[in-house]
Coordinates of C-alpha atoms and ligand atoms in Angstrom, one line a residue:
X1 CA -86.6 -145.3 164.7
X2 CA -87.5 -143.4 161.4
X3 CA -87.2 -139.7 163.9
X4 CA -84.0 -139.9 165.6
X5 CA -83.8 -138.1 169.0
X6 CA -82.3 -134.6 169.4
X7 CA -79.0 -135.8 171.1
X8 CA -78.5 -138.3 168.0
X9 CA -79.5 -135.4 165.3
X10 CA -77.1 -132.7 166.9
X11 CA -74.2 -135.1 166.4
X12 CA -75.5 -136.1 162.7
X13 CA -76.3 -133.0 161.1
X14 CA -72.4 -132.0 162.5
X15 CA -71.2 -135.0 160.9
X16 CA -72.8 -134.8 157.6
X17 CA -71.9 -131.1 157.8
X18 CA -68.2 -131.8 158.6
X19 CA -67.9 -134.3 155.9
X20 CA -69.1 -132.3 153.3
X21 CA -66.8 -129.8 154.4
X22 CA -64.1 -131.9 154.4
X23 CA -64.7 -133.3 151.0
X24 CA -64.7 -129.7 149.6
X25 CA -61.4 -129.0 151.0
X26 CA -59.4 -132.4 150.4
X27 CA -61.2 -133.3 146.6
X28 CA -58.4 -131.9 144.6
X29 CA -55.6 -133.6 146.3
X30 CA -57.7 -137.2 145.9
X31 CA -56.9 -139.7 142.7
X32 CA -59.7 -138.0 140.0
X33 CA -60.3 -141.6 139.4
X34 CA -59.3 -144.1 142.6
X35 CA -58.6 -147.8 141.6
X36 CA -61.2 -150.5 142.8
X37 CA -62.3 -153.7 141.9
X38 CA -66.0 -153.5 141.6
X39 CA -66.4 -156.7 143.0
X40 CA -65.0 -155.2 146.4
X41 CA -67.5 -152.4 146.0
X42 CA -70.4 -155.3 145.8
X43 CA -69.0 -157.1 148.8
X44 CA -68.5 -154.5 150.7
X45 CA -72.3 -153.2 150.0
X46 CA -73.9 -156.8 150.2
X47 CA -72.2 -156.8 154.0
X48 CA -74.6 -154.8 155.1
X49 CA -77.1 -156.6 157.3
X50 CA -80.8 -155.2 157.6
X51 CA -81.5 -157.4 160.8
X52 CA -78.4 -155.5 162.6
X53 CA -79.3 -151.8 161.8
X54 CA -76.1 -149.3 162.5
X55 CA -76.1 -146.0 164.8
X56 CA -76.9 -143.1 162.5
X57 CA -73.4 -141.6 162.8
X58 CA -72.1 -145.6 161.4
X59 CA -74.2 -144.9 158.5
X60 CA -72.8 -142.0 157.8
X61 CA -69.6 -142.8 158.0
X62 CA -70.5 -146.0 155.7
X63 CA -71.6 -143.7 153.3
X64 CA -68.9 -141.3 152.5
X65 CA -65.9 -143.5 153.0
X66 CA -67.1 -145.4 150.0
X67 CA -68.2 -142.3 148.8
X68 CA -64.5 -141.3 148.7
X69 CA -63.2 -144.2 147.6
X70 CA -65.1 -145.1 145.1
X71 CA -66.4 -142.9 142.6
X72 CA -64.7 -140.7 140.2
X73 CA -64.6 -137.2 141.5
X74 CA -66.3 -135.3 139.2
X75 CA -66.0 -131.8 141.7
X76 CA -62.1 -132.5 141.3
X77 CA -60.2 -129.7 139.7
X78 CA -58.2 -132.2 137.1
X79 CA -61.9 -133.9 136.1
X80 CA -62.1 -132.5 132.4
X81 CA -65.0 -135.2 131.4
X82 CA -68.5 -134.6 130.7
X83 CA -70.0 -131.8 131.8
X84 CA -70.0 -132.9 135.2
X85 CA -69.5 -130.0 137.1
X86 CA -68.6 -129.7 141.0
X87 CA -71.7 -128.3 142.4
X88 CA -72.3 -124.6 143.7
X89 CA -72.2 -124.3 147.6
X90 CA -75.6 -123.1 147.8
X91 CA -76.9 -125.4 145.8
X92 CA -76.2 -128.2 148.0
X93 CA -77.9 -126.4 150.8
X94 CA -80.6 -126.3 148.6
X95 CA -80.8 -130.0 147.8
X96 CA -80.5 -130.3 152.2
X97 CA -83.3 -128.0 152.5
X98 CA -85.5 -129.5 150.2
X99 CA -84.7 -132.8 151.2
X100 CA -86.2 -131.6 155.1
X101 CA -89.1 -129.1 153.5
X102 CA -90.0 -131.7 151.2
X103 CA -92.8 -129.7 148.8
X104 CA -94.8 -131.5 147.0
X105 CA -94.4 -129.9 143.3
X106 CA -97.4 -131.9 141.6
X107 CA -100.1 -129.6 143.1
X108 CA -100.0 -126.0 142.7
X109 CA -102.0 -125.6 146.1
X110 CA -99.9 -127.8 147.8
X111 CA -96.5 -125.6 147.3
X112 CA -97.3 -121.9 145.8
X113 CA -94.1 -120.9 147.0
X114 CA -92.1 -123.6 144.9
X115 CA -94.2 -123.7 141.7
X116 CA -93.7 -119.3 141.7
X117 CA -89.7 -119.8 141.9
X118 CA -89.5 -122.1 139.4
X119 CA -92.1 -120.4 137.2
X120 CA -90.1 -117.1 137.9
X121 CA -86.9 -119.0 136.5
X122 CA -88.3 -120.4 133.8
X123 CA -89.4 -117.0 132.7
X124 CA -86.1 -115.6 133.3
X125 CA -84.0 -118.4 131.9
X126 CA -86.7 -118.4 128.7
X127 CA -85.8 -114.5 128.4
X128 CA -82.2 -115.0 128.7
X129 CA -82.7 -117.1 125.5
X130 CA -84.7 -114.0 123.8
X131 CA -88.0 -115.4 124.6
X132 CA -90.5 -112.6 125.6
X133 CA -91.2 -112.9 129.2
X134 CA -95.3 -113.0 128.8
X135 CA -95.2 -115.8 126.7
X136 CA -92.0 -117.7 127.7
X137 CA -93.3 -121.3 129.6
X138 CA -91.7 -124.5 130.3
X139 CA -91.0 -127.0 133.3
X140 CA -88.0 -127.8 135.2
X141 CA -87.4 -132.0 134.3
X142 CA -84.9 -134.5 135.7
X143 CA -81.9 -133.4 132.9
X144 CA -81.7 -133.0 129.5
X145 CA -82.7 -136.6 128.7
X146 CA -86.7 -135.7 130.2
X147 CA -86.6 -132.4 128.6
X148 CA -86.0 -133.7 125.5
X149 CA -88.3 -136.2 125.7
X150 CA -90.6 -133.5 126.6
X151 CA -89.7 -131.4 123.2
X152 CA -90.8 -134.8 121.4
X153 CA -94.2 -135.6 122.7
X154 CA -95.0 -131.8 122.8
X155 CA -93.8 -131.0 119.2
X156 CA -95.5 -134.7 118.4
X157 CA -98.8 -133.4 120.0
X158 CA -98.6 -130.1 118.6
X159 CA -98.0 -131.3 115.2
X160 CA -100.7 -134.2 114.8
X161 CA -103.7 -132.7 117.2
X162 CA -106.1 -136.0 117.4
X163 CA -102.4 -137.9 118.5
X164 CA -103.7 -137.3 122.5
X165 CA -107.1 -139.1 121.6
X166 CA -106.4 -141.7 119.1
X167 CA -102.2 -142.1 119.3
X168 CA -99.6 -143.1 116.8
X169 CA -102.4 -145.4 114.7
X170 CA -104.5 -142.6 113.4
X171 CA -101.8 -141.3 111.7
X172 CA -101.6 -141.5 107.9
X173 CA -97.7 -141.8 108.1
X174 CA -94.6 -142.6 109.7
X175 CA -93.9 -139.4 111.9
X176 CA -90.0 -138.1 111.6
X177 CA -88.1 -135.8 112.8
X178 CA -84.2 -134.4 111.9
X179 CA -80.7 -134.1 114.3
X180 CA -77.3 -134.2 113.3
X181 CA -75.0 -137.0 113.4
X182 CA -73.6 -135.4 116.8
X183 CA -76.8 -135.0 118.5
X184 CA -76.9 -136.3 121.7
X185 CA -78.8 -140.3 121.9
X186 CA -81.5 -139.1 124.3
X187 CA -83.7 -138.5 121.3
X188 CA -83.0 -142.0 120.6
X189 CA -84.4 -143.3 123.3
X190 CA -87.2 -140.7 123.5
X191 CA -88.5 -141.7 120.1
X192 CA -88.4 -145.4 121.2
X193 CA -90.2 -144.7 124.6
X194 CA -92.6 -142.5 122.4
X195 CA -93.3 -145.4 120.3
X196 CA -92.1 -143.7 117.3
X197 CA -89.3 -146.2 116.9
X198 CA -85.9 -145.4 115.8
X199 CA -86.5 -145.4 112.3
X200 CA -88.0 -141.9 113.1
X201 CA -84.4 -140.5 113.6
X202 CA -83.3 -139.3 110.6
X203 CA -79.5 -138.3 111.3
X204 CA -78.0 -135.8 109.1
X205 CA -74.0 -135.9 108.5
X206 CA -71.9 -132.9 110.0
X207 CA -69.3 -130.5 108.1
X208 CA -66.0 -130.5 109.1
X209 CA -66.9 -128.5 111.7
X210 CA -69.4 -131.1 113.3
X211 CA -72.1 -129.0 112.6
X212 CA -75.2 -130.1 110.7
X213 CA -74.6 -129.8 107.0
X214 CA -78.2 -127.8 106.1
X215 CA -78.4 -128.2 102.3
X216 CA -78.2 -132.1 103.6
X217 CA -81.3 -131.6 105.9
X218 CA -83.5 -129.8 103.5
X219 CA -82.7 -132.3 100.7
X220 CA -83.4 -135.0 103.5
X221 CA -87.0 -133.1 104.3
X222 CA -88.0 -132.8 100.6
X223 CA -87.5 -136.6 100.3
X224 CA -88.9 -137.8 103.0
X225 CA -91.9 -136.3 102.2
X226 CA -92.1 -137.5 98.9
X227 CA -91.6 -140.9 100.4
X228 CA -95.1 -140.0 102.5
X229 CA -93.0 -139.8 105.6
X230 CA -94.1 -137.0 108.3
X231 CA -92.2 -134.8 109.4
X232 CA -92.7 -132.9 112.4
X233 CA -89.4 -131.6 114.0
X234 CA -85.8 -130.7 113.4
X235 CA -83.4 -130.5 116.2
X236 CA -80.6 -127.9 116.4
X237 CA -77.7 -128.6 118.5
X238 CA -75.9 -125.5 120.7
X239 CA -72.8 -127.5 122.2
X240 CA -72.7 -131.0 120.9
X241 CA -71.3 -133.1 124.0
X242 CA -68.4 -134.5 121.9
X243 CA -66.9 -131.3 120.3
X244 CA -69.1 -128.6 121.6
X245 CA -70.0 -127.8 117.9
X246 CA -72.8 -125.5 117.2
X247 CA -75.7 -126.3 114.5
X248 CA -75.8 -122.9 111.8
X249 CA -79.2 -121.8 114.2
X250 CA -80.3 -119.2 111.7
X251 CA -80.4 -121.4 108.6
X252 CA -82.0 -124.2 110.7
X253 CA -84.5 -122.1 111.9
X254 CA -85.3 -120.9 107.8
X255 CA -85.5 -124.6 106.7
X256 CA -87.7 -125.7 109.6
X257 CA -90.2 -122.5 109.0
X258 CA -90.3 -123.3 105.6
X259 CA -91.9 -126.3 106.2
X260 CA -93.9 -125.8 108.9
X261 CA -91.6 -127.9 111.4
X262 CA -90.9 -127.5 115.0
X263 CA -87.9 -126.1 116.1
X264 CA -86.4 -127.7 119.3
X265 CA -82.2 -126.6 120.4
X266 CA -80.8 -128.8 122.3
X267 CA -78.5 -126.7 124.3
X268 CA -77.8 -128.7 127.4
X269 CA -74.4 -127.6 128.3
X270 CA -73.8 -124.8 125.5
X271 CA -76.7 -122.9 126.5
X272 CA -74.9 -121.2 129.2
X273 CA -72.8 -118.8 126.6
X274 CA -76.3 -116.7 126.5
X275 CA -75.0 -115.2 130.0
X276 CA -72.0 -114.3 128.5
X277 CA -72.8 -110.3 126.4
X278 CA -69.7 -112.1 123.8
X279 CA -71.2 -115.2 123.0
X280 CA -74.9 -115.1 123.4
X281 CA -74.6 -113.9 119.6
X282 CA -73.9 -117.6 118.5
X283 CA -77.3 -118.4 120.2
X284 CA -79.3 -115.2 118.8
X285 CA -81.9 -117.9 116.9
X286 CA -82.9 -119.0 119.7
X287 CA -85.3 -116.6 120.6
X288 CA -87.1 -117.8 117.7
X289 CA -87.0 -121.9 118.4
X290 CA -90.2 -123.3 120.0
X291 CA -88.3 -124.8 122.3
X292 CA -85.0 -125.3 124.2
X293 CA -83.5 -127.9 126.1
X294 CA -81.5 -126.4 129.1
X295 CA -79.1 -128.5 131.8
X296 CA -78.6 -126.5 135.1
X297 CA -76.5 -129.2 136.1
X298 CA -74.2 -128.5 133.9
X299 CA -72.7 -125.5 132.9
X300 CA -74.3 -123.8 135.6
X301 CA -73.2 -126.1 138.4
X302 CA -76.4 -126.7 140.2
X303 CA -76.0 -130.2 141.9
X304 CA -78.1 -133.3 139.4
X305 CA -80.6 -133.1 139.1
X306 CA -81.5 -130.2 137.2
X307 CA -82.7 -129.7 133.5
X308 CA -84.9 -127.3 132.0
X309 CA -87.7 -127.5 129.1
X310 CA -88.0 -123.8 128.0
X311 CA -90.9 -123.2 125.1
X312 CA -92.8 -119.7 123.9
X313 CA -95.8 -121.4 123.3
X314 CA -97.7 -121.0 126.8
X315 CA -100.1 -123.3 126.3
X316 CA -98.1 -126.5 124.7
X317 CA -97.2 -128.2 127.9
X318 CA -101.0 -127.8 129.1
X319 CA -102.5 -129.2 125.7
X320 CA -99.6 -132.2 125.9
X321 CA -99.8 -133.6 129.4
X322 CA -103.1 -132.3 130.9
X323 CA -105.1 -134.8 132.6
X324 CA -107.4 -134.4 135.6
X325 CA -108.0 -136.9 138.7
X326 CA -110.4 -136.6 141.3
X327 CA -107.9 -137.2 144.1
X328 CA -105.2 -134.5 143.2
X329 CA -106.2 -131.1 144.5
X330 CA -107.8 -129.0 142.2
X331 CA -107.0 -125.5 140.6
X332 CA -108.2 -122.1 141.7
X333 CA -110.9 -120.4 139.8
X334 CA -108.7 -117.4 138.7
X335 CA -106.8 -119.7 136.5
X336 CA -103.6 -118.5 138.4
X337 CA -102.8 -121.1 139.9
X338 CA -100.7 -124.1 138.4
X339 CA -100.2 -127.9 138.4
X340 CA -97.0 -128.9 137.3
X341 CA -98.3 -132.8 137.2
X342 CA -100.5 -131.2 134.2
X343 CA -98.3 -129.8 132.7
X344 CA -94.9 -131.9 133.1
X345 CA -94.0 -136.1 132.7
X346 CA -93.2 -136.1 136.0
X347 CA -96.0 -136.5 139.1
X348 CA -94.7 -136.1 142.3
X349 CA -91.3 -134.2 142.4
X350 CA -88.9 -132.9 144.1
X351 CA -88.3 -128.9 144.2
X352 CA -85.4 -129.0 141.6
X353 CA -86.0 -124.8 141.0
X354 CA -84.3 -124.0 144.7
X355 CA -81.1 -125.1 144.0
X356 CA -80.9 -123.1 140.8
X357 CA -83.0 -120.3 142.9
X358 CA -80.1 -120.2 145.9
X359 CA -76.9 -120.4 143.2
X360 CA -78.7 -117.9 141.4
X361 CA -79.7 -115.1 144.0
X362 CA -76.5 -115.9 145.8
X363 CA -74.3 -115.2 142.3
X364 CA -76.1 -113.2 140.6
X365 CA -75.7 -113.5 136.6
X366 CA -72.3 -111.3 137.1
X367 CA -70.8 -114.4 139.2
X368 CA -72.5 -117.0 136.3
X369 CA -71.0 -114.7 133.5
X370 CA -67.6 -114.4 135.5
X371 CA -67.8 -118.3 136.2
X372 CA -68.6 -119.2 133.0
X373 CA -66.0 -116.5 131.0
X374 CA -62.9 -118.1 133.5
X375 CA -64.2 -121.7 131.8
X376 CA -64.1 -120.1 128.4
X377 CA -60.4 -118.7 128.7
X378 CA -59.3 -121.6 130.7
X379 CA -60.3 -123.8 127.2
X380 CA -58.5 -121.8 125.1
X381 CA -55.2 -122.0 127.6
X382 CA -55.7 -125.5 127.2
X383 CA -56.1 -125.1 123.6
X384 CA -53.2 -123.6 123.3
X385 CA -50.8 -125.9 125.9
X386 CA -51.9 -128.7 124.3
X387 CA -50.2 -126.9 121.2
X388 CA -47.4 -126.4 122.6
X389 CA -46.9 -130.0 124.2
X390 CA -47.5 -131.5 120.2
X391 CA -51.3 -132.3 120.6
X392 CA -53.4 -132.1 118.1
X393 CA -57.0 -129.7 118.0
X394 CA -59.5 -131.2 116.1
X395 CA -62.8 -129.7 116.8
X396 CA -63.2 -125.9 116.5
X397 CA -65.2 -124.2 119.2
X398 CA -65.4 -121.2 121.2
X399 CA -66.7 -123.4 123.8
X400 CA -64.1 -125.2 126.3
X401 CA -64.0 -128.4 124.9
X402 CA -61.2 -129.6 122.9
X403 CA -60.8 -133.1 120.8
X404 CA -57.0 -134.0 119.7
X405 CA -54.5 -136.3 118.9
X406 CA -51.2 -136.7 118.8
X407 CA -48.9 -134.9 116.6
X408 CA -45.4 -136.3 117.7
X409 CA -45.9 -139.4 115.8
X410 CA -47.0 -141.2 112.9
X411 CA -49.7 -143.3 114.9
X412 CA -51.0 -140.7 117.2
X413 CA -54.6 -140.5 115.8
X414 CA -55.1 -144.4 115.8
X415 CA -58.0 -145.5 118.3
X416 CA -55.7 -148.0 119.7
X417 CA -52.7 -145.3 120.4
X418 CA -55.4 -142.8 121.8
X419 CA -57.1 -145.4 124.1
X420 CA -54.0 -146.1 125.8
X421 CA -52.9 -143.0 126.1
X422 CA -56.5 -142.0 128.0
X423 CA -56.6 -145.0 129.7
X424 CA -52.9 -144.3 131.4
X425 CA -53.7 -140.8 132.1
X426 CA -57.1 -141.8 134.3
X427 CA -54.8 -144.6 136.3
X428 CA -52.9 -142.1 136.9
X429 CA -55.5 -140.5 138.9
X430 CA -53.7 -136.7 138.2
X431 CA -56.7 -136.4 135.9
X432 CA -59.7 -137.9 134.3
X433 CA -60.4 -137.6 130.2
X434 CA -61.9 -140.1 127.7
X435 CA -62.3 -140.4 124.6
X436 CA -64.7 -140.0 121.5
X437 CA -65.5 -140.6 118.3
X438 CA -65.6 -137.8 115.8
X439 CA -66.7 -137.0 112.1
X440 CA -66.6 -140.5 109.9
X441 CA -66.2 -142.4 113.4
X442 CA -62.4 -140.9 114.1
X443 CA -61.3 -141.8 117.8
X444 CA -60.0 -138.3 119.5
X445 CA -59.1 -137.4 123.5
X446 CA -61.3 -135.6 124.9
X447 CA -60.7 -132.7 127.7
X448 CA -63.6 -130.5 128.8
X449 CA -63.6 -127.3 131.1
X450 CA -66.0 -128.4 133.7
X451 CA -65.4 -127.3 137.0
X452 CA -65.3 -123.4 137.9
X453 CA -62.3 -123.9 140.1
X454 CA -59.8 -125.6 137.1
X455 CA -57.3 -122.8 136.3
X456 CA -53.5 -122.5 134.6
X457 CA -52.1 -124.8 137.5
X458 CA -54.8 -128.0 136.7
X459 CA -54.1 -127.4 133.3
X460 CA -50.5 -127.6 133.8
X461 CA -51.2 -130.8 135.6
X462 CA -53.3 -132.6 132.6
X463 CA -50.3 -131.6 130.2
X464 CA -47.7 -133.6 132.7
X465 CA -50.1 -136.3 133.2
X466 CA -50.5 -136.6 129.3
X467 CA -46.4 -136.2 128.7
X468 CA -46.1 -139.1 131.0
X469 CA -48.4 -141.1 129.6
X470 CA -47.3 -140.8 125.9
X471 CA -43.4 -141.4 127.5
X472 CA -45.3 -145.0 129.1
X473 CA -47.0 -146.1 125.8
X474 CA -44.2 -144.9 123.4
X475 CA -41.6 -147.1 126.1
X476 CA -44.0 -150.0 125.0
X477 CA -44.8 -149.8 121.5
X478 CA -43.8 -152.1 119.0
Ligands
LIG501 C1 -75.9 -133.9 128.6 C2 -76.7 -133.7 127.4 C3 -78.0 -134.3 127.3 C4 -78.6 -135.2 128.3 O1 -78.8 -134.6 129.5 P1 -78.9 -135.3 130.9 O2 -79.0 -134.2 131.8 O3 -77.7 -136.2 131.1 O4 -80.2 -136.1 130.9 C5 -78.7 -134.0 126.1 N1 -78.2 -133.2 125.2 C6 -76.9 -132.6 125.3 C7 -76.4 -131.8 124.2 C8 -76.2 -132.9 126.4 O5 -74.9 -132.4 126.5

């Protein structure tokens, strides 16, 4: 039962095939957002019987009606949320391919051809960042949650040497490292799972830019270490996920040389401007970072999952994570050969490099910088509608994300005002925004540029869907 026959996989793979064809084709005129009660969802997922097993096709069909109806379409044109992108076409042949090839990427011997891709695009994502090739390394991870868990333990190891042998308790001090106030939470949680604890984040306050405020940081270094703390790492942000605001890199990079501190740049979804010959300036101080966080599932719009630890110190990830087994497959003499396992917090893993590999070849980086310069100019049309319609811009970026409120009246930048007003545009299901919190904990909408199909019409129809909804909520004010 696990193999089907050849008459029952003909009429499958045409299925699967037409259905993702069909979803491709009909996303855009679906509700971004479609209305369910969750406890419908569980019923209707609980109903399913194990003792009465379905014909493939049944399960198929099981899959992508609820598929359709009940998730919010992040490949929709009008989805301006969080960097969720709709994926490239080749990339979910990829993900098909992969699924039926199924390499094994924890031995090196096992799948030469899969460890050499992504080892040829980590070298040329690395020098796309100003990394020399010969010394640019890293490992492709899960998102940017594993590779910046990765960034911790490897600037953790590579600061405090006997930490592999003897961990946290042979230290003389509390290790800490730096991020601004608008760094993304993952290094939260990585510190905990590191067994740092919390109390290692030391969160510096932004400008009014959202940016890190530096003399803030270096004051915050000189003190901690006074205090006996141990610091170890300061990380930049390129693109914060609320207001795409960008850390000053150079002066960063100055303050974490000066004392001795590893630089790690977060640049999940901003990192994609280095394909772009008029932004990759903003990013120049990257080349000098020891290492960068990179989403492919983001900006680039390689289906998830599919992040990216980039480093320029080639033997980091070895001295971090290597451990040896006498069941896994060894290494070749010559040293050529590599074992992601060692090297990498995952063990077995799926071949994440061949949907970036197949998006890649397939677009070349002219279609990534043409892709990625539409999104740019799209953002600033929105910038600028939004404008026009009495909205708001708070957060200045060159990046397509913009954060406002509402100018028409007097209590259009209350959280309570802004929350309806999101809350009426996503039932409306003509487009799907949310909202943050900004600066001293200010609530703002939220509309990002994610999808490389959203052009002057979606805009046109998140600036109706937001006149609408302000008509609703004014209607109902008191
Ligand atoms: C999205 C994001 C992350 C987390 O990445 P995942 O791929 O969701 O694990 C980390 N940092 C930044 C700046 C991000 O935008």
């Amino acid at each position: 039962m696990l193999a089907l026959d050849k008459e029952e996989r003909d009429l499958l793979w045409l299925r699967v095939v037409e259905a993702i064809e069909r979803y491709q084709k009909n996303v855009d005129s679906y509700p971004v957002a479609p209305q369910y009660q969750l406890e419908d969802v569980r019923r209707t997922v609980e109903a399913l019987d194990f003792n009465q097993p379905l014909s493939a096709i049944d399960a198929v069909d099981f899959a992508v009606a609820h598929l359709t109806d009940c998730q919010v379409h992040t490949p929709h044109a009008q989805y301006f949320g969080l960097f969720n992108p709709a994926p490239t076409t080749m990339g979910i042949a990829a993900d098909a391919l992969v699924a039926a090839f199924n390499p094994q990427l924890a031995a090196g011997s096992h799948s030469p051809f899969a460890v050499e891709v992504e080892r040829h695009l980590v070298k040329s994502f690395g020098e796309r960042f100003g990394y020399s090739r010969l010394r640019a390394d890293g490992t492709f991870t899960s998102g940017g949650q594993e590779a910046n868990a990765t960034a911790l333990i490897a600037a953790l190891n590579h600061h405090f040497p006997q930490l592999r042998l003897k961990g946290l308790n042979s230290l003389a001090g509390q290790p800490v490292f730096y991020m601004s106030a608008e760094a993304h939470h993952s290094f939260l949680k990585a510190a905990i799972c590191a067994g740092l604890g919390a109390n290692a984040v030391r969160t510096i306050a932004v400008d009014d830019c959202f940016a890190m405020e530096t003399g803030l940081l270096a004051r915050q270094i000189k003190e901690d270490k006074e205090r006996g703390l141990h610091p170890f790492m300061i990380v930049a942000t390129a693109g914060s996920t609320s207001t795409g605001a960008i850390d000053p890199l150079s002066e960063i990079l100055e303050i974490a040389e000066r004392n001795h501190l590893w630089l790690h740049v977060d640049a999940a979804w901003g990192g994609a401007c280095v394909l772009l010959p008029e932004l990759k300036g903003l990013l120049e101080s990257c080349r000098d970072a020891d290492s960068i966080t990179f989403d492919c599932h983001k900006w680039l719009s390689v289906p998830m999952a599919a992040g990216m630890f980039l480093t320029k110190h080639p033997d980091v990830l070895d001295r971090t994570f290597r451990v040896s087994t006498a069941y896994m497959p060894v290494d070749d003499e010559d040293d050529l050969m590599v074992d992601p396992f060692a090297r990498s917090l995952q063990w077995s893993r799926r071949f994440t490099g061949l949907k970036v590999l197949l998006s890649l070849a397939v677009a070349g980086w002219q279609g990534y910088a043409q892709a990625i310069r539409h999104q740019v100019e799209v953002g600033s049309r929105l910038r600028a509608a939004l404008a026009e319609a009495q909205w708001k811009t708070v957060n200045d970026t060159p990046l397509p994300v913009v954060c406002f409120t509402d100018d028409s009246r007097s209590d259009g930048s209350t959280s309570e005002y802004l929350e309806r007003i999101c809350a009426e545009v996503v039932a409306s299901g003509q487009a799907w925004i949310s909202t943050t919190k900004v600066g001293a904990a200010q609530t703002v909408l939220r509309a990002c540029i994610t999808n490389y199909r959203t052009g002057s019409l979606h805009i046109d129809k998140l600036i109706q869907a937001l006149a609408s909804a302000r008509r609703r909520v004014g209607a109902t004010a008191v």
